[in-house]
Coordinates of C-alpha atoms in Angstrom, one line a residue:
M1 CA -29.9 27.6 -26.3
P2 CA -27.9 27.1 -23.1
I3 CA -26.1 23.8 -22.7
P4 CA -27.4 21.8 -19.8
P5 CA -24.9 21.1 -17.1
Q6 CA -23.2 17.8 -17.3
P7 CA -23.7 15.3 -14.5
R8 CA -20.9 15.3 -12.0
R9 CA -18.8 12.2 -12.0
P10 CA -19.2 10.2 -8.8
A11 CA -16.4 10.8 -6.3
S12 CA -16.1 7.1 -5.9
A13 CA -15.1 6.8 -9.5
A14 CA -12.3 9.4 -9.1
I15 CA -11.0 7.4 -6.2
W16 CA -11.5 3.9 -7.7
T17 CA -9.2 4.5 -10.7
P18 CA -6.0 5.6 -8.9
F19 CA -6.7 2.9 -6.2
L20 CA -6.8 0.2 -8.9
L21 CA -3.7 1.7 -10.6
L22 CA -1.8 1.5 -7.3
C23 CA -2.9 -2.1 -6.7
L24 CA -1.8 -2.9 -10.3
I25 CA 1.7 -1.3 -9.7
A26 CA 2.0 -3.2 -6.4
V27 CA 1.1 -6.5 -8.0
A28 CA 3.5 -6.0 -10.9
A29 CA 6.3 -5.1 -8.5
A30 CA 5.8 -8.2 -6.4
I31 CA 5.5 -10.5 -9.4
R32 CA 8.6 -9.1 -10.9
R33 CA 10.6 -9.6 -7.8
F34 CA 9.4 -13.2 -7.5
V35 CA 10.3 -13.9 -11.2
V36 CA 13.7 -12.4 -10.7
F37 CA 14.3 -14.7 -7.7
M38 CA 13.2 -17.7 -9.7
V39 CA 14.9 -16.7 -13.0
P40 CA 17.7 -14.2 -12.3
P41 CA 18.2 -11.9 -15.3
A42 CA 21.5 -11.7 -17.1
A43 CA 21.8 -8.0 -16.4
D44 CA 20.9 -5.8 -13.4
P45 CA 20.9 -2.2 -14.8
T46 CA 19.5 -0.7 -11.6
G47 CA 21.5 -2.7 -9.1
L48 CA 18.4 -3.5 -7.0
D49 CA 18.3 -7.2 -7.8
A50 CA 21.7 -7.7 -6.3
V51 CA 20.6 -5.9 -3.1
F52 CA 17.6 -8.2 -2.5
A53 CA 19.3 -11.4 -3.6
P54 CA 21.0 -12.2 -0.3
H55 CA 17.7 -11.8 1.5
K56 CA 15.6 -14.1 -0.7
V57 CA 13.6 -15.9 2.0
L58 CA 12.8 -12.8 4.0
T59 CA 11.8 -10.9 0.8
L60 CA 9.5 -13.7 -0.4
A61 CA 7.9 -13.9 3.1
H62 CA 7.1 -10.2 2.8
I63 CA 6.1 -9.8 -0.9
L64 CA 4.0 -13.0 -1.3
P65 CA 1.5 -12.2 1.5
A66 CA 1.5 -8.6 0.3
L67 CA 0.7 -9.8 -3.2
V68 CA -2.3 -11.8 -2.0
L69 CA -3.4 -8.9 0.2
V70 CA -3.4 -6.4 -2.6
L71 CA -5.3 -8.8 -4.9
L72 CA -8.0 -9.1 -2.2
L73 CA -8.3 -5.3 -1.6
P74 CA -10.6 -4.5 -4.6
F75 CA -13.0 -7.3 -3.5
W76 CA -13.0 -5.9 0.1
F77 CA -14.0 -2.5 -1.3
S78 CA -16.5 -3.8 -3.8
Q79 CA -20.1 -3.0 -3.0
R80 CA -21.3 -6.3 -4.3
V81 CA -19.0 -8.2 -1.9
R82 CA -19.9 -5.9 1.0
A83 CA -23.6 -6.8 0.3
R84 CA -22.6 -10.4 1.2
P85 CA -21.6 -10.1 4.9
S86 CA -20.2 -13.6 5.2
I87 CA -17.9 -13.3 2.2
H88 CA -16.8 -9.8 3.2
S89 CA -16.1 -10.9 6.8
S90 CA -13.9 -13.8 5.5
I91 CA -12.0 -11.4 3.3
T92 CA -11.6 -9.0 6.3
H93 CA -10.1 -11.8 8.4
A94 CA -7.7 -12.7 5.6
L95 CA -6.6 -9.0 5.3
F96 CA -5.9 -8.8 9.0
V97 CA -3.7 -12.0 8.9
L98 CA -1.9 -11.0 5.7
G99 CA -1.5 -7.4 6.9
L100 CA 0.1 -8.6 10.2
I101 CA 2.6 -10.8 8.3
V102 CA 3.4 -8.0 5.9
G103 CA 3.9 -5.5 8.7
I104 CA 6.1 -7.8 10.8
T105 CA 8.3 -8.9 8.0
A106 CA 8.8 -5.3 6.9
I107 CA 10.8 -4.7 10.2
P108 CA 13.8 -6.9 9.5
M109 CA 13.8 -5.9 5.9
S110 CA 14.4 -2.3 7.1
F111 CA 17.7 -3.5 8.6
H112 CA 19.2 -3.7 5.1
P113 CA 18.0 -0.5 3.4
V114 CA 19.1 0.5 -0.1
G115 CA 18.7 4.1 0.8
G116 CA 20.4 4.0 4.2
I117 CA 19.0 5.7 7.3
T118 CA 16.6 7.8 5.1
E119 CA 14.9 4.7 3.7
A120 CA 15.0 2.8 7.0
S121 CA 13.4 5.7 8.9
A122 CA 10.6 6.0 6.4
A123 CA 10.0 2.2 6.3
L124 CA 9.9 1.9 10.1
F125 CA 7.8 5.0 10.6
F126 CA 5.1 4.0 8.1
D127 CA 5.2 0.4 9.0
A128 CA 4.5 1.4 12.6
L129 CA 1.6 3.5 11.4
F130 CA 0.3 0.6 9.3
L131 CA 0.4 -1.8 12.2
F132 CA -1.2 0.7 14.5
S133 CA -4.1 1.4 12.0
L134 CA -4.5 -2.4 11.5
A135 CA -4.7 -2.9 15.2
R136 CA -7.4 -0.2 15.6
A137 CA -9.3 -1.7 12.7
W138 CA -9.2 -5.1 14.3
T139 CA -10.4 -3.8 17.6
A140 CA -13.3 -2.0 15.9
F141 CA -14.0 -5.2 13.9
R142 CA -14.2 -7.3 17.1
Q143 CA -16.6 -4.6 18.6
H144 CA -18.8 -4.7 15.5
D145 CA -18.1 -1.0 14.9
T146 CA -18.4 -0.9 11.1
I147 CA -17.6 2.8 10.7
R148 CA -14.5 2.8 12.8
R149 CA -13.3 -0.5 11.3
R150 CA -13.7 0.9 7.8
A151 CA -11.9 4.2 8.7
W152 CA -8.9 2.6 10.2
M153 CA -8.7 0.0 7.5
L154 CA -8.7 2.8 5.0
R155 CA -5.7 4.3 6.8
A156 CA -3.9 1.0 6.8
V157 CA -4.5 0.5 3.1
A158 CA -3.4 4.1 2.3
V159 CA -0.1 3.3 4.1
L160 CA 0.3 -0.1 2.4
L161 CA -0.2 1.3 -1.1
G162 CA 2.5 3.9 -0.4
I163 CA 5.0 1.3 -1.6
A164 CA 3.3 1.4 -5.0
T165 CA 3.5 5.2 -5.1
T166 CA 7.2 5.1 -4.6
R167 CA 7.6 3.2 -7.9
P168 CA 6.9 6.0 -10.4
I169 CA 8.7 8.4 -8.1
M170 CA 11.8 6.2 -8.3
G171 CA 11.3 6.1 -12.0
V172 CA 11.5 9.8 -12.2
F173 CA 14.7 9.8 -10.1
F174 CA 16.2 7.1 -12.3
A175 CA 15.4 9.1 -15.4
T176 CA 16.8 12.4 -14.1
R177 CA 19.9 11.2 -12.2
R178 CA 22.2 12.5 -14.8
L179 CA 20.8 15.9 -14.1
T180 CA 20.5 15.6 -10.3
G181 CA 23.7 13.7 -9.8
L182 CA 21.9 11.5 -7.2
S183 CA 22.9 7.9 -6.9
L184 CA 20.5 5.0 -6.2
H185 CA 21.5 5.0 -2.5
Q186 CA 20.9 8.7 -2.2
F187 CA 17.4 9.0 -3.8
F188 CA 15.9 5.6 -2.8
G189 CA 15.1 6.8 0.8
I190 CA 13.8 10.2 -0.5
A191 CA 11.4 8.3 -2.9
F192 CA 10.2 6.3 0.1
W193 CA 9.3 9.4 2.2
I194 CA 7.7 11.1 -0.8
G195 CA 5.7 8.1 -1.9
F196 CA 4.4 7.0 1.4
T197 CA 3.6 10.5 2.5
I198 CA 1.6 11.3 -0.7
T199 CA -0.6 8.2 -0.4
F200 CA -1.1 8.6 3.4
L201 CA -2.2 12.2 2.9
A202 CA -4.5 11.2 0.1
G203 CA -6.1 8.7 2.4
E204 CA -6.6 11.2 5.1
A205 CA -8.0 13.7 2.6
Y206 CA -10.5 11.1 1.5
L207 CA -11.6 10.5 5.1
R208 CA -12.0 14.2 5.7
T209 CA -14.5 14.4 2.8
H210 CA -16.6 11.7 4.4
P211 CA -17.8 13.1 7.8
D212 CA -19.0 9.7 9.1
L213 CA -15.5 8.2 8.6
A214 CA -13.6 11.3 9.7
R215 CA -15.2 11.1 13.1
A216 CA -13.9 7.5 13.6

């Protein structure tokens, strides 16, 4: 007796899981940085805490709005929230404001890169891409163009979550640095380019599989 074909898993489920995982990583990274500022640890095995310590105010001005933004993202994508236009519109306004703060504060943070020019170039390039996508999404929002607003907001989110993708990549570099011989300052910028590029391309691939969004 032939086995009946199993129902295909919805594409949205395949996207939703990694999306939530990236949000979780971003939230955890922001909370950890905040806790380190409030209660400095006795040891700094990676050396990163010492790098951010002199720029506490700027870093907090960057990560706290980013934390709230990432916490709001799942609600913005939720179908239940989208079914309530007034709530969804309010969250959209909040995302634009928070995104603008995150994008602007990322610029001066790039002036003190851990990974030198490699990290700075990645941060400034993708930050410019993020702000451009956010501006296009805002224009579409003001024009009540839902499709274009969603497409450009998806691009902005894909860039934003690139910072979460860099975390496991950095973990791999940390774990293998005895083999590679790369120092923190050498692989930090490489991890930035890899992480942001992967997430951005994943976002573009998602748009290409949805013809209505791809045309936006």
